[in-house]
């Protein structure tokens, strides 16, 4: 099977021009099939604030009212996504920006209101990679924003770590798939304040142990839960790292 | 050659939910290859206003500062585009949203500052339809936002009427291309206040005559200039109409 690299980059990386340029340079160097999945939460919070819409997060997840859905559609699907696409095109990389609505790539179900009503947040229902794979065959590079759709005309806000994992799982049936979570730390750290304390290999049992003991910070948990799920479902390799170490492959490898 | 229908819809049509739904129903009924090109100027003005960015128009063209470029990228490339895509997917139409940066579809040159400095406004340089045509062959329906890129990493704001004409001209080498300009009047009117006074056929000489006499309102001029240019450059048919008459083909035909 051909190799496919899926790189998920967090908001902090794509929202700073200098960091974004470094990332795009690094990303551009990966040969073969590749997909970039991005966040953009900080910009969404900033734009929402300017529009007088308050941001409410529960465990890092955004409560998405109708007006907040418009904001994330503008920011993720428009501003952040198209800046990345234009930046990659400038580097000779034939990028295309997508949300889960485009090509019916990722359909989702609006999360039912339980104790918390997350609003227009979608839990992934199905990934349809047919047209995406046709584009990969033409050396097109998809850039995917963290939005899905309900198939009834509404977009939904979906966590970018989850989107990256779901794409990786679906595509691992067609490619030897490598999933990289790229954020602002060089890997999963034993001590969040010491960047040298990288856990180079993390096993599922170890992870559960660390989770119980509270060693791994809460912000890392969705990334790792998604990463291990991807690993269990056919994804060849999952690496958690930062932009600087993206090409060297240094970071935390899930095993 | 296969038939291709390109429909350009103005801001007023796509910005009102009821009108948008009517349009998407009509658009969905067109069989064969089709492309939707949209505007979104009123929403851009509204969002800019809320963000404290003043809108300045010269002859209906938006002066596009750096912050206004971010607004139109959010509104055209994100909000309006993805709402249309989700609406079409809900109707079983496999839509994909694109700007000129995606797939390097439309590259442009930043308009040099003359008497007026339009800022980040792009004049179309080149249309690359290769990947677009591959998608049309797969029954994918492109939805194109009025944004281009300079190939150096910057998006540019480009008039939607022009985008529709440029796409139609490029694609008329591959398809028997029909270009529809869909706006809020049933066609070009001899009297702008009387919707029954439709000019059903408009010849280039007649148009020049009307233009000199001031019979045709200034807002129509870019649409007609683009329409006649398309007609001269291989586009099979150019029709100016509204949503209600889209399927009947009633309206102003350029001849």
Short mmCIF file of N, CA, C and O in Angstrom, two decimals, chain A residues 75-144:
data_model
loop_
_atom_site.label_atom_id
_atom_site.label_comp_id
_atom_site.label_asym_id
_atom_site.label_seq_id
_atom_site.Cartn_x
_atom_site.Cartn_y
_atom_site.Cartn_z
N UNK A 75 -14.33 31.10 10.59
CA UNK A 75 -12.92 31.07 10.99
C UNK A 75 -12.23 29.78 10.54
O UNK A 75 -11.17 29.83 9.91
N UNK A 76 -12.84 28.62 10.84
CA UNK A 76 -12.19 27.36 10.48
C UNK A 76 -12.28 27.13 8.96
O UNK A 76 -11.29 26.83 8.30
N UNK A 77 -13.52 27.24 8.44
CA UNK A 77 -13.74 26.91 7.03
C UNK A 77 -13.24 27.99 6.08
O UNK A 77 -12.91 27.71 4.93
N UNK A 78 -13.20 29.25 6.56
CA UNK A 78 -12.78 30.35 5.71
C UNK A 78 -11.38 30.82 6.03
O UNK A 78 -10.40 30.42 5.41
N UNK A 79 -11.26 31.64 7.07
CA UNK A 79 -10.01 32.34 7.35
C UNK A 79 -8.80 31.42 7.49
O UNK A 79 -7.82 31.55 6.74
N UNK A 80 -8.84 30.50 8.43
CA UNK A 80 -7.68 29.65 8.72
C UNK A 80 -7.42 28.69 7.54
O UNK A 80 -6.29 28.58 7.05
N UNK A 81 -8.47 28.04 7.08
CA UNK A 81 -8.33 27.05 6.01
C UNK A 81 -7.75 27.66 4.74
O UNK A 81 -6.80 27.12 4.14
N UNK A 82 -8.29 28.79 4.31
CA UNK A 82 -7.87 29.36 3.03
C UNK A 82 -6.49 30.00 3.11
O UNK A 82 -5.76 30.05 2.11
N UNK A 83 -6.12 30.49 4.30
CA UNK A 83 -4.76 31.00 4.48
C UNK A 83 -3.75 29.88 4.30
O UNK A 83 -2.70 30.05 3.68
N UNK A 84 -4.05 28.71 4.86
CA UNK A 84 -3.16 27.55 4.73
C UNK A 84 -3.10 27.12 3.26
O UNK A 84 -2.02 26.87 2.72
N UNK A 85 -4.27 27.06 2.61
CA UNK A 85 -4.31 26.64 1.20
C UNK A 85 -3.46 27.58 0.34
O UNK A 85 -2.64 27.14 -0.47
N UNK A 86 -3.65 28.89 0.53
CA UNK A 86 -2.88 29.87 -0.26
C UNK A 86 -1.39 29.75 0.04
O UNK A 86 -0.55 29.84 -0.87
N UNK A 87 -1.06 29.50 1.30
CA UNK A 87 0.34 29.34 1.71
C UNK A 87 0.97 28.10 1.08
O UNK A 87 2.14 28.11 0.68
N UNK A 88 0.23 27.02 1.00
CA UNK A 88 0.75 25.79 0.37
C UNK A 88 0.86 25.98 -1.14
O UNK A 88 1.86 25.55 -1.75
N UNK A 89 -0.13 26.62 -1.76
CA UNK A 89 -0.04 26.85 -3.20
C UNK A 89 1.20 27.68 -3.53
O UNK A 89 1.86 27.44 -4.54
N UNK A 90 1.52 28.64 -2.67
CA UNK A 90 2.72 29.47 -2.88
C UNK A 90 3.99 28.62 -2.83
O UNK A 90 5.01 29.00 -3.40
N UNK A 91 3.91 27.46 -2.16
CA UNK A 91 5.05 26.55 -2.06
C UNK A 91 4.99 25.46 -3.13
O UNK A 91 5.73 24.47 -3.06
N UNK A 92 4.08 25.60 -4.08
CA UNK A 92 3.99 24.62 -5.17
C UNK A 92 3.27 23.35 -4.78
O UNK A 92 3.36 22.34 -5.48
N UNK A 93 2.55 23.39 -3.67
CA UNK A 93 1.81 22.22 -3.18
C UNK A 93 0.35 22.43 -3.54
O UNK A 93 -0.26 23.43 -3.15
N UNK A 94 -0.22 21.51 -4.32
CA UNK A 94 -1.57 21.71 -4.87
C UNK A 94 -2.66 21.40 -3.84
O UNK A 94 -3.33 20.37 -3.89
N UNK A 95 -2.83 22.32 -2.91
CA UNK A 95 -3.75 22.13 -1.79
C UNK A 95 -5.20 22.42 -2.18
O UNK A 95 -5.48 23.19 -3.09
N UNK A 96 -6.10 21.78 -1.44
CA UNK A 96 -7.54 22.06 -1.55
C UNK A 96 -8.11 22.07 -0.14
O UNK A 96 -7.84 21.17 0.65
N UNK A 97 -8.87 23.08 0.18
CA UNK A 97 -9.48 23.19 1.51
C UNK A 97 -10.82 22.49 1.55
O UNK A 97 -11.62 22.62 0.64
N UNK A 98 -11.05 21.74 2.61
CA UNK A 98 -12.29 20.98 2.74
C UNK A 98 -12.84 21.07 4.15
O UNK A 98 -12.08 21.17 5.12
N UNK A 99 -14.17 21.02 4.26
CA UNK A 99 -14.82 20.71 5.53
C UNK A 99 -15.46 19.33 5.34
O UNK A 99 -15.43 18.78 4.24
N UNK A 100 -16.07 18.83 6.39
CA UNK A 100 -16.75 17.54 6.28
C UNK A 100 -17.98 17.60 5.38
O UNK A 100 -18.47 16.56 4.93
N UNK A 101 -18.49 18.80 5.10
CA UNK A 101 -19.65 18.93 4.20
C UNK A 101 -19.21 18.77 2.74
O UNK A 101 -19.94 18.19 1.94
N UNK A 102 -18.04 19.27 2.40
CA UNK A 102 -17.54 19.17 1.04
C UNK A 102 -17.35 17.71 0.67
O UNK A 102 -16.71 16.96 1.41
N UNK A 103 -17.89 17.32 -0.47
CA UNK A 103 -17.81 15.94 -0.95
C UNK A 103 -18.45 14.96 0.02
O UNK A 103 -18.19 13.76 -0.04
N UNK A 104 -19.26 15.48 0.94
CA UNK A 104 -19.87 14.64 1.98
C UNK A 104 -18.78 13.83 2.70
O UNK A 104 -18.97 12.68 3.07
N UNK A 105 -17.64 14.49 2.92
CA UNK A 105 -16.46 13.81 3.46
C UNK A 105 -16.72 13.23 4.85
O UNK A 105 -16.37 12.07 5.12
N UNK A 106 -17.30 14.02 5.74
CA UNK A 106 -17.55 13.53 7.10
C UNK A 106 -18.95 13.96 7.56
O UNK A 106 -19.21 15.14 7.79
N UNK A 107 -19.83 12.99 7.67
CA UNK A 107 -21.15 13.30 8.20
C UNK A 107 -21.15 12.98 9.70
O UNK A 107 -20.41 12.12 10.17
N UNK A 108 -21.97 13.71 10.43
CA UNK A 108 -21.97 13.59 11.88
C UNK A 108 -23.39 13.70 12.42
O UNK A 108 -24.31 14.08 11.70
N UNK A 109 -23.52 13.35 13.69
CA UNK A 109 -24.82 13.45 14.36
C UNK A 109 -24.69 14.53 15.43
O UNK A 109 -23.72 14.53 16.21
N UNK A 110 -25.63 15.44 15.44
CA UNK A 110 -25.62 16.52 16.45
C UNK A 110 -25.72 15.85 17.82
O UNK A 110 -26.59 15.02 18.06
N UNK A 111 -24.78 16.21 18.68
CA UNK A 111 -24.71 15.56 19.99
C UNK A 111 -25.98 15.85 20.79
O UNK A 111 -26.33 17.01 21.00
N UNK A 112 -26.67 14.80 21.26
CA UNK A 112 -27.90 15.05 22.03
C UNK A 112 -27.57 15.82 23.32
O UNK A 112 -26.53 15.58 23.93
N UNK A 113 -28.44 16.73 23.69
CA UNK A 113 -28.23 17.51 24.90
C UNK A 113 -28.41 16.60 26.11
O UNK A 113 -29.47 15.99 26.28
N UNK A 114 -27.35 16.45 26.90
CA UNK A 114 -27.46 15.68 28.13
C UNK A 114 -27.36 16.65 29.29
O UNK A 114 -28.06 17.67 29.29
N UNK A 115 -26.47 16.35 30.23
CA UNK A 115 -26.23 17.29 31.32
C UNK A 115 -25.78 18.63 30.76
O UNK A 115 -26.14 19.69 31.23
N UNK A 116 -24.96 18.51 29.71
CA UNK A 116 -24.48 19.71 29.01
C UNK A 116 -25.06 19.71 27.60
O UNK A 116 -25.04 18.67 26.93
N UNK A 117 -25.55 20.86 27.15
CA UNK A 117 -25.99 20.98 25.77
C UNK A 117 -24.87 21.67 24.99
O UNK A 117 -24.66 22.87 25.13
N UNK A 118 -24.15 20.88 24.19
CA UNK A 118 -23.02 21.45 23.44
C UNK A 118 -23.49 22.25 22.23
O UNK A 118 -22.69 22.89 21.57
N UNK A 119 -24.76 22.18 21.90
CA UNK A 119 -25.27 22.92 20.74
C UNK A 119 -24.90 22.22 19.45
O UNK A 119 -25.01 21.00 19.34
N UNK A 120 -24.42 23.01 18.49
CA UNK A 120 -24.14 22.47 17.15
C UNK A 120 -22.78 21.78 17.08
O UNK A 120 -21.90 22.19 16.32
N UNK A 121 -22.64 20.75 17.88
CA UNK A 121 -21.42 19.94 17.91
C UNK A 121 -21.77 18.57 17.33
O UNK A 121 -22.82 18.02 17.65
N UNK A 122 -20.91 18.07 16.46
CA UNK A 122 -21.20 16.81 15.80
C UNK A 122 -20.28 15.69 16.21
O UNK A 122 -19.07 15.89 16.31
N UNK A 123 -20.86 14.50 16.44
CA UNK A 123 -20.07 13.29 16.64
C UNK A 123 -20.04 12.53 15.32
O UNK A 123 -21.10 12.26 14.74
N UNK A 124 -18.84 12.18 14.88
CA UNK A 124 -18.66 11.62 13.54
C UNK A 124 -19.49 10.35 13.36
O UNK A 124 -19.49 9.45 14.20
N UNK A 125 -20.20 10.32 12.25
CA UNK A 125 -21.05 9.18 11.92
C UNK A 125 -20.42 8.35 10.81
O UNK A 125 -20.34 7.14 10.89
N UNK A 126 -19.92 9.03 9.77
CA UNK A 126 -19.40 8.31 8.62
C UNK A 126 -18.36 9.15 7.87
O UNK A 126 -18.52 10.36 7.74
N UNK A 127 -17.31 8.47 7.41
CA UNK A 127 -16.31 9.13 6.57
C UNK A 127 -16.41 8.53 5.17
O UNK A 127 -16.35 7.31 5.01
N UNK A 128 -16.61 9.39 4.19
CA UNK A 128 -16.70 8.95 2.79
C UNK A 128 -15.45 9.45 2.06
O UNK A 128 -15.34 10.63 1.75
N UNK A 129 -14.50 8.55 1.83
CA UNK A 129 -13.21 9.01 1.30
C UNK A 129 -13.06 8.83 -0.20
O UNK A 129 -11.99 9.07 -0.76
N UNK A 130 -14.13 8.43 -0.89
CA UNK A 130 -14.00 8.08 -2.32
C UNK A 130 -13.37 9.20 -3.14
O UNK A 130 -12.34 9.02 -3.78
N UNK A 131 -13.99 10.38 -3.14
CA UNK A 131 -13.49 11.48 -3.95
C UNK A 131 -12.15 11.99 -3.41
O UNK A 131 -11.30 12.45 -4.17
N UNK A 132 -11.98 11.93 -2.10
CA UNK A 132 -10.72 12.34 -1.49
C UNK A 132 -9.56 11.50 -2.04
O UNK A 132 -8.50 12.02 -2.38
N UNK A 133 -9.80 10.20 -2.16
CA UNK A 133 -8.75 9.31 -2.67
C UNK A 133 -8.45 9.58 -4.15
O UNK A 133 -7.30 9.53 -4.58
N UNK A 134 -9.50 9.92 -4.91
CA UNK A 134 -9.27 10.29 -6.32
C UNK A 134 -8.37 11.52 -6.39
O UNK A 134 -7.49 11.61 -7.23
N UNK A 135 -8.59 12.45 -5.47
CA UNK A 135 -7.75 13.65 -5.47
C UNK A 135 -6.32 13.35 -5.04
O UNK A 135 -5.37 13.87 -5.62
N UNK A 136 -6.17 12.52 -4.02
CA UNK A 136 -4.82 12.13 -3.59
C UNK A 136 -4.05 11.50 -4.76
O UNK A 136 -2.87 11.77 -4.94
N UNK A 137 -4.75 10.71 -5.56
CA UNK A 137 -4.12 10.09 -6.74
C UNK A 137 -3.63 11.12 -7.74
O UNK A 137 -2.77 10.83 -8.57
N UNK A 138 -4.22 12.31 -7.70
CA UNK A 138 -3.82 13.40 -8.61
C UNK A 138 -2.83 14.35 -7.94
O UNK A 138 -2.65 15.49 -8.38
N UNK A 139 -2.23 13.90 -6.84
CA UNK A 139 -1.25 14.71 -6.09
C UNK A 139 -1.86 15.96 -5.47
O UNK A 139 -1.16 16.94 -5.21
N UNK A 140 -3.17 15.93 -5.27
CA UNK A 140 -3.82 17.04 -4.57
C UNK A 140 -3.66 16.81 -3.07
O UNK A 140 -3.66 15.67 -2.60
N UNK A 141 -3.48 17.89 -2.32
CA UNK A 141 -3.24 17.80 -0.88
C UNK A 141 -4.41 18.43 -0.12
O UNK A 141 -4.56 19.65 -0.08
N UNK A 142 -5.27 17.60 0.47
CA UNK A 142 -6.43 18.12 1.21
C UNK A 142 -6.01 18.80 2.53
O UNK A 142 -5.14 18.31 3.24
N UNK A 143 -6.64 19.94 2.79
CA UNK A 143 -6.46 20.67 4.04
C UNK A 143 -7.85 20.70 4.69
O UNK A 143 -8.78 21.29 4.14
N UNK A 144 -7.98 20.02 5.83
CA UNK A 144 -9.32 19.76 6.37
C UNK A 144 -9.59 20.58 7.63
O UNK A 144 -8.83 20.53 8.61
#
